[in-house]
């Protein structure tokens, strides 16, 4: 049992060493790294506009397809805090 555990942790240790190189290669090629953006900046911007017009969160969720819980999080923050492209991180 101990041998299996130690070999498993070695595998993870190797992947941790390789990850920075793989990240650098992907970024150099112009590919985005990490979890994909759930909601585009356009959708968040449209939701902000609807909110300013007095539309309820339920109606905004129905129009944009963004869940109400995400709307609470996104609309409660300033526009610059939602990430580089306007989506939630």
Short mmCIF file of N, CA and C in Angstrom, two decimals:
data_model
loop_
_atom_site.label_atom_id
_atom_site.label_comp_id
_atom_site.label_asym_id
_atom_site.label_seq_id
_atom_site.Cartn_x
_atom_site.Cartn_y
_atom_site.Cartn_z
N UNK A 1 0.82 -1.19 0.00
CA UNK A 1 0.00 0.00 0.00
C UNK A 1 0.87 1.25 0.00
N UNK A 2 1.88 1.26 0.80
CA UNK A 2 2.74 2.43 0.87
C UNK A 2 3.45 2.68 -0.46
N UNK A 3 3.84 1.62 -1.13
CA UNK A 3 4.53 1.77 -2.40
C UNK A 3 3.60 2.40 -3.45
N UNK A 4 2.36 2.02 -3.47
CA UNK A 4 1.40 2.58 -4.43
C UNK A 4 1.22 4.07 -4.16
N UNK A 5 1.10 4.41 -2.90
CA UNK A 5 0.91 5.82 -2.54
C UNK A 5 2.11 6.66 -2.94
N UNK A 6 3.31 6.17 -2.68
CA UNK A 6 4.49 6.96 -3.01
C UNK A 6 4.66 7.09 -4.52
N UNK A 7 4.34 6.05 -5.30
CA UNK A 7 4.48 6.18 -6.75
C UNK A 7 3.41 7.12 -7.30
N UNK A 8 2.24 7.14 -6.68
CA UNK A 8 1.20 8.07 -7.11
C UNK A 8 1.59 9.50 -6.85
N UNK A 9 2.22 9.76 -5.71
CA UNK A 9 2.63 11.13 -5.41
C UNK A 9 3.79 11.55 -6.31
N UNK A 10 4.61 10.62 -6.75
CA UNK A 10 5.69 10.96 -7.69
C UNK A 10 5.11 11.39 -9.03
N UNK A 11 4.05 10.74 -9.45
CA UNK A 11 3.40 11.12 -10.71
C UNK A 11 2.90 12.55 -10.64
N UNK A 12 2.27 12.90 -9.52
CA UNK A 12 1.79 14.27 -9.36
C UNK A 12 2.95 15.25 -9.30
N UNK A 13 4.03 14.87 -8.67
CA UNK A 13 5.19 15.75 -8.58
C UNK A 13 5.76 16.02 -9.98
N UNK A 14 5.80 15.00 -10.83
CA UNK A 14 6.30 15.20 -12.18
C UNK A 14 5.40 16.13 -12.96
N UNK A 15 4.08 15.96 -12.82
CA UNK A 15 3.17 16.82 -13.57
C UNK A 15 3.28 18.26 -13.11
N UNK A 16 3.58 18.49 -11.83
CA UNK A 16 3.76 19.85 -11.33
C UNK A 16 5.00 20.50 -11.93
N UNK A 17 6.03 19.70 -12.17
CA UNK A 17 7.25 20.25 -12.78
C UNK A 17 7.03 20.56 -14.25
N UNK A 18 6.22 19.78 -14.93
CA UNK A 18 6.00 19.97 -16.36
C UNK A 18 4.98 21.08 -16.64
N UNK A 19 4.10 21.36 -15.69
CA UNK A 19 3.02 22.32 -15.91
C UNK A 19 3.51 23.71 -16.28
N UNK A 20 4.52 24.28 -15.61
CA UNK A 20 4.95 25.63 -16.00
C UNK A 20 5.46 25.69 -17.44
N UNK A 21 6.15 24.65 -17.89
CA UNK A 21 6.64 24.63 -19.27
C UNK A 21 5.46 24.57 -20.24
N UNK A 22 4.51 23.69 -19.97
CA UNK A 22 3.34 23.55 -20.85
C UNK A 22 2.55 24.86 -20.89
N UNK A 23 2.44 25.52 -19.75
CA UNK A 23 1.73 26.81 -19.68
C UNK A 23 2.45 27.85 -20.54
N UNK A 24 3.78 27.91 -20.43
CA UNK A 24 4.55 28.89 -21.20
C UNK A 24 4.42 28.63 -22.70
N UNK A 25 4.46 27.37 -23.10
CA UNK A 25 4.34 27.03 -24.52
C UNK A 25 2.96 27.42 -25.04
N UNK A 26 1.91 27.12 -24.28
CA UNK A 26 0.56 27.44 -24.71
C UNK A 26 0.34 28.96 -24.78
N UNK A 27 0.84 29.69 -23.80
CA UNK A 27 0.69 31.15 -23.82
C UNK A 27 1.46 31.77 -24.97
N UNK A 28 2.63 31.21 -25.30
CA UNK A 28 3.41 31.72 -26.43
C UNK A 28 2.67 31.49 -27.74
N UNK A 29 1.89 30.43 -27.81
CA UNK A 29 1.12 30.13 -29.01
C UNK A 29 -0.18 30.92 -29.06
N UNK A 30 -0.46 31.71 -28.01
CA UNK A 30 -1.66 32.53 -28.00
C UNK A 30 -2.90 31.82 -27.51
N UNK A 31 -2.75 30.65 -26.91
CA UNK A 31 -3.91 29.92 -26.39
C UNK A 31 -4.18 30.33 -24.95
N UNK A 32 -5.45 30.34 -24.58
CA UNK A 32 -5.84 30.69 -23.22
C UNK A 32 -5.62 29.48 -22.32
N UNK A 33 -5.12 29.73 -21.11
CA UNK A 33 -4.83 28.67 -20.15
C UNK A 33 -5.86 28.73 -19.03
N UNK A 34 -6.24 27.58 -18.52
CA UNK A 34 -7.12 27.53 -17.35
C UNK A 34 -8.57 27.26 -17.72
N UNK A 35 -9.40 27.50 -16.74
CA UNK A 35 -10.82 27.24 -16.90
C UNK A 35 -11.43 28.23 -17.90
N UNK A 36 -12.30 27.74 -18.79
CA UNK A 36 -12.90 28.65 -19.76
C UNK A 36 -13.82 29.67 -19.09
N UNK A 37 -13.98 30.83 -19.70
CA UNK A 37 -14.86 31.86 -19.18
C UNK A 37 -16.30 31.39 -19.35
N UNK A 38 -17.05 31.47 -18.27
CA UNK A 38 -18.42 30.97 -18.29
C UNK A 38 -19.36 31.91 -19.03
N UNK A 39 -19.15 33.22 -18.88
CA UNK A 39 -20.05 34.20 -19.48
C UNK A 39 -19.20 35.28 -20.15
N UNK A 40 -19.51 35.55 -21.41
CA UNK A 40 -18.72 36.52 -22.16
C UNK A 40 -18.95 37.94 -21.64
N UNK A 41 -18.02 38.79 -21.96
CA UNK A 41 -18.14 40.19 -21.56
C UNK A 41 -19.36 40.86 -22.17
N UNK A 42 -19.74 40.44 -23.37
CA UNK A 42 -20.93 41.01 -24.01
C UNK A 42 -22.19 40.69 -23.22
N UNK A 43 -22.29 39.44 -22.76
CA UNK A 43 -23.47 39.04 -21.98
C UNK A 43 -23.53 39.79 -20.65
N UNK A 44 -22.38 39.93 -20.00
CA UNK A 44 -22.33 40.64 -18.72
C UNK A 44 -22.67 42.11 -18.94
N UNK A 45 -22.16 42.70 -20.01
CA UNK A 45 -22.47 44.09 -20.32
C UNK A 45 -23.96 44.29 -20.58
N UNK A 46 -24.57 43.36 -21.32
CA UNK A 46 -26.00 43.42 -21.59
C UNK A 46 -26.79 43.29 -20.29
N UNK A 47 -26.35 42.40 -19.41
CA UNK A 47 -27.01 42.23 -18.11
C UNK A 47 -26.91 43.51 -17.29
N UNK A 48 -25.75 44.18 -17.31
CA UNK A 48 -25.59 45.46 -16.59
C UNK A 48 -26.54 46.52 -17.14
N UNK A 49 -26.68 46.57 -18.47
CA UNK A 49 -27.59 47.52 -19.09
C UNK A 49 -29.03 47.26 -18.66
N UNK A 50 -29.42 45.99 -18.70
CA UNK A 50 -30.79 45.64 -18.28
C UNK A 50 -31.03 45.99 -16.82
N UNK A 51 -30.02 45.76 -15.97
CA UNK A 51 -30.14 46.08 -14.55
C UNK A 51 -30.31 47.58 -14.35
N UNK A 52 -29.56 48.39 -15.11
CA UNK A 52 -29.68 49.85 -15.02
C UNK A 52 -31.06 50.33 -15.46
N UNK A 53 -31.68 49.57 -16.36
CA UNK A 53 -33.02 49.92 -16.83
C UNK A 53 -34.10 49.47 -15.87
N UNK A 54 -33.71 48.78 -14.79
CA UNK A 54 -34.67 48.36 -13.79
C UNK A 54 -35.25 46.98 -13.98
N UNK A 55 -34.68 46.20 -14.86
CA UNK A 55 -35.15 44.84 -15.11
C UNK A 55 -34.79 43.95 -13.92
N UNK A 56 -35.69 43.05 -13.56
CA UNK A 56 -35.42 42.16 -12.43
C UNK A 56 -34.37 41.12 -12.81
N UNK A 57 -33.73 40.55 -11.78
CA UNK A 57 -32.69 39.54 -12.04
C UNK A 57 -33.27 38.31 -12.72
N UNK A 58 -34.48 37.95 -12.37
CA UNK A 58 -35.12 36.80 -13.01
C UNK A 58 -35.32 37.02 -14.50
N UNK A 59 -35.75 38.23 -14.87
CA UNK A 59 -35.93 38.55 -16.28
C UNK A 59 -34.59 38.63 -17.01
N UNK A 60 -33.59 39.18 -16.33
CA UNK A 60 -32.25 39.26 -16.93
C UNK A 60 -31.71 37.85 -17.17
N UNK A 61 -31.91 36.97 -16.18
CA UNK A 61 -31.45 35.58 -16.32
C UNK A 61 -32.12 34.90 -17.50
N UNK A 62 -33.41 35.14 -17.68
CA UNK A 62 -34.14 34.53 -18.79
C UNK A 62 -33.65 35.06 -20.14
N UNK A 63 -33.34 36.36 -20.21
CA UNK A 63 -32.91 36.96 -21.47
C UNK A 63 -31.47 36.61 -21.84
N UNK A 64 -30.61 36.53 -20.84
CA UNK A 64 -29.18 36.32 -21.13
C UNK A 64 -28.73 34.87 -21.02
N UNK A 65 -29.47 34.06 -20.27
CA UNK A 65 -29.05 32.68 -20.05
C UNK A 65 -28.04 32.54 -18.92
N UNK A 66 -27.80 33.64 -18.19
CA UNK A 66 -26.88 33.61 -17.06
C UNK A 66 -27.69 33.31 -15.80
N UNK A 67 -27.30 32.31 -15.01
CA UNK A 67 -28.05 31.99 -13.79
C UNK A 67 -28.10 33.18 -12.82
N UNK A 68 -29.18 33.25 -12.05
CA UNK A 68 -29.36 34.36 -11.11
C UNK A 68 -28.23 34.46 -10.10
N UNK A 69 -27.72 33.32 -9.65
CA UNK A 69 -26.62 33.36 -8.68
C UNK A 69 -25.38 34.02 -9.28
N UNK A 70 -25.11 33.75 -10.56
CA UNK A 70 -23.98 34.39 -11.23
C UNK A 70 -24.25 35.87 -11.43
N UNK A 71 -25.51 36.22 -11.70
CA UNK A 71 -25.85 37.63 -11.85
C UNK A 71 -25.63 38.40 -10.56
N UNK A 72 -26.00 37.80 -9.44
CA UNK A 72 -25.76 38.44 -8.14
C UNK A 72 -24.27 38.74 -7.98
N UNK A 73 -23.44 37.77 -8.34
CA UNK A 73 -21.99 37.92 -8.19
C UNK A 73 -21.44 38.96 -9.18
N UNK A 74 -21.84 38.88 -10.44
CA UNK A 74 -21.30 39.76 -11.48
C UNK A 74 -21.81 41.19 -11.36
N UNK A 75 -23.07 41.36 -11.08
CA UNK A 75 -23.65 42.70 -11.04
C UNK A 75 -23.37 43.40 -9.72
N UNK A 76 -22.92 42.67 -8.72
CA UNK A 76 -22.58 43.28 -7.45
C UNK A 76 -21.17 43.83 -7.42
N UNK A 77 -20.40 43.61 -8.51
CA UNK A 77 -19.01 44.05 -8.59
C UNK A 77 -18.89 45.18 -9.61
N UNK A 78 -17.89 46.03 -9.46
CA UNK A 78 -17.63 47.03 -10.51
C UNK A 78 -17.24 46.32 -11.81
N UNK A 79 -17.41 46.96 -12.92
CA UNK A 79 -17.17 46.35 -14.24
C UNK A 79 -15.74 45.85 -14.38
N UNK A 80 -14.75 46.53 -13.82
CA UNK A 80 -13.35 46.13 -13.97
C UNK A 80 -12.99 44.90 -13.14
N UNK A 81 -13.81 44.52 -12.15
CA UNK A 81 -13.49 43.41 -11.26
C UNK A 81 -13.92 42.06 -11.81
N UNK A 82 -14.58 42.03 -12.96
CA UNK A 82 -15.08 40.76 -13.47
C UNK A 82 -14.10 40.03 -14.35
N UNK A 83 -12.91 40.54 -14.55
CA UNK A 83 -11.91 39.82 -15.32
C UNK A 83 -11.47 40.60 -16.53
N UNK A 84 -10.47 40.10 -17.24
CA UNK A 84 -9.90 40.83 -18.36
C UNK A 84 -10.85 41.01 -19.53
N UNK A 85 -11.74 40.05 -19.77
CA UNK A 85 -12.64 40.18 -20.91
C UNK A 85 -14.06 40.44 -20.45
N UNK A 86 -14.25 40.73 -19.17
CA UNK A 86 -15.58 41.04 -18.68
C UNK A 86 -16.31 39.84 -18.13
N UNK A 87 -15.81 38.64 -18.35
CA UNK A 87 -16.46 37.44 -17.84
C UNK A 87 -16.02 37.13 -16.43
N UNK A 88 -16.72 36.24 -15.81
CA UNK A 88 -16.33 35.86 -14.45
C UNK A 88 -15.17 34.90 -14.51
N UNK A 89 -14.28 35.00 -13.61
CA UNK A 89 -13.09 34.16 -13.59
C UNK A 89 -13.30 32.90 -12.81
#
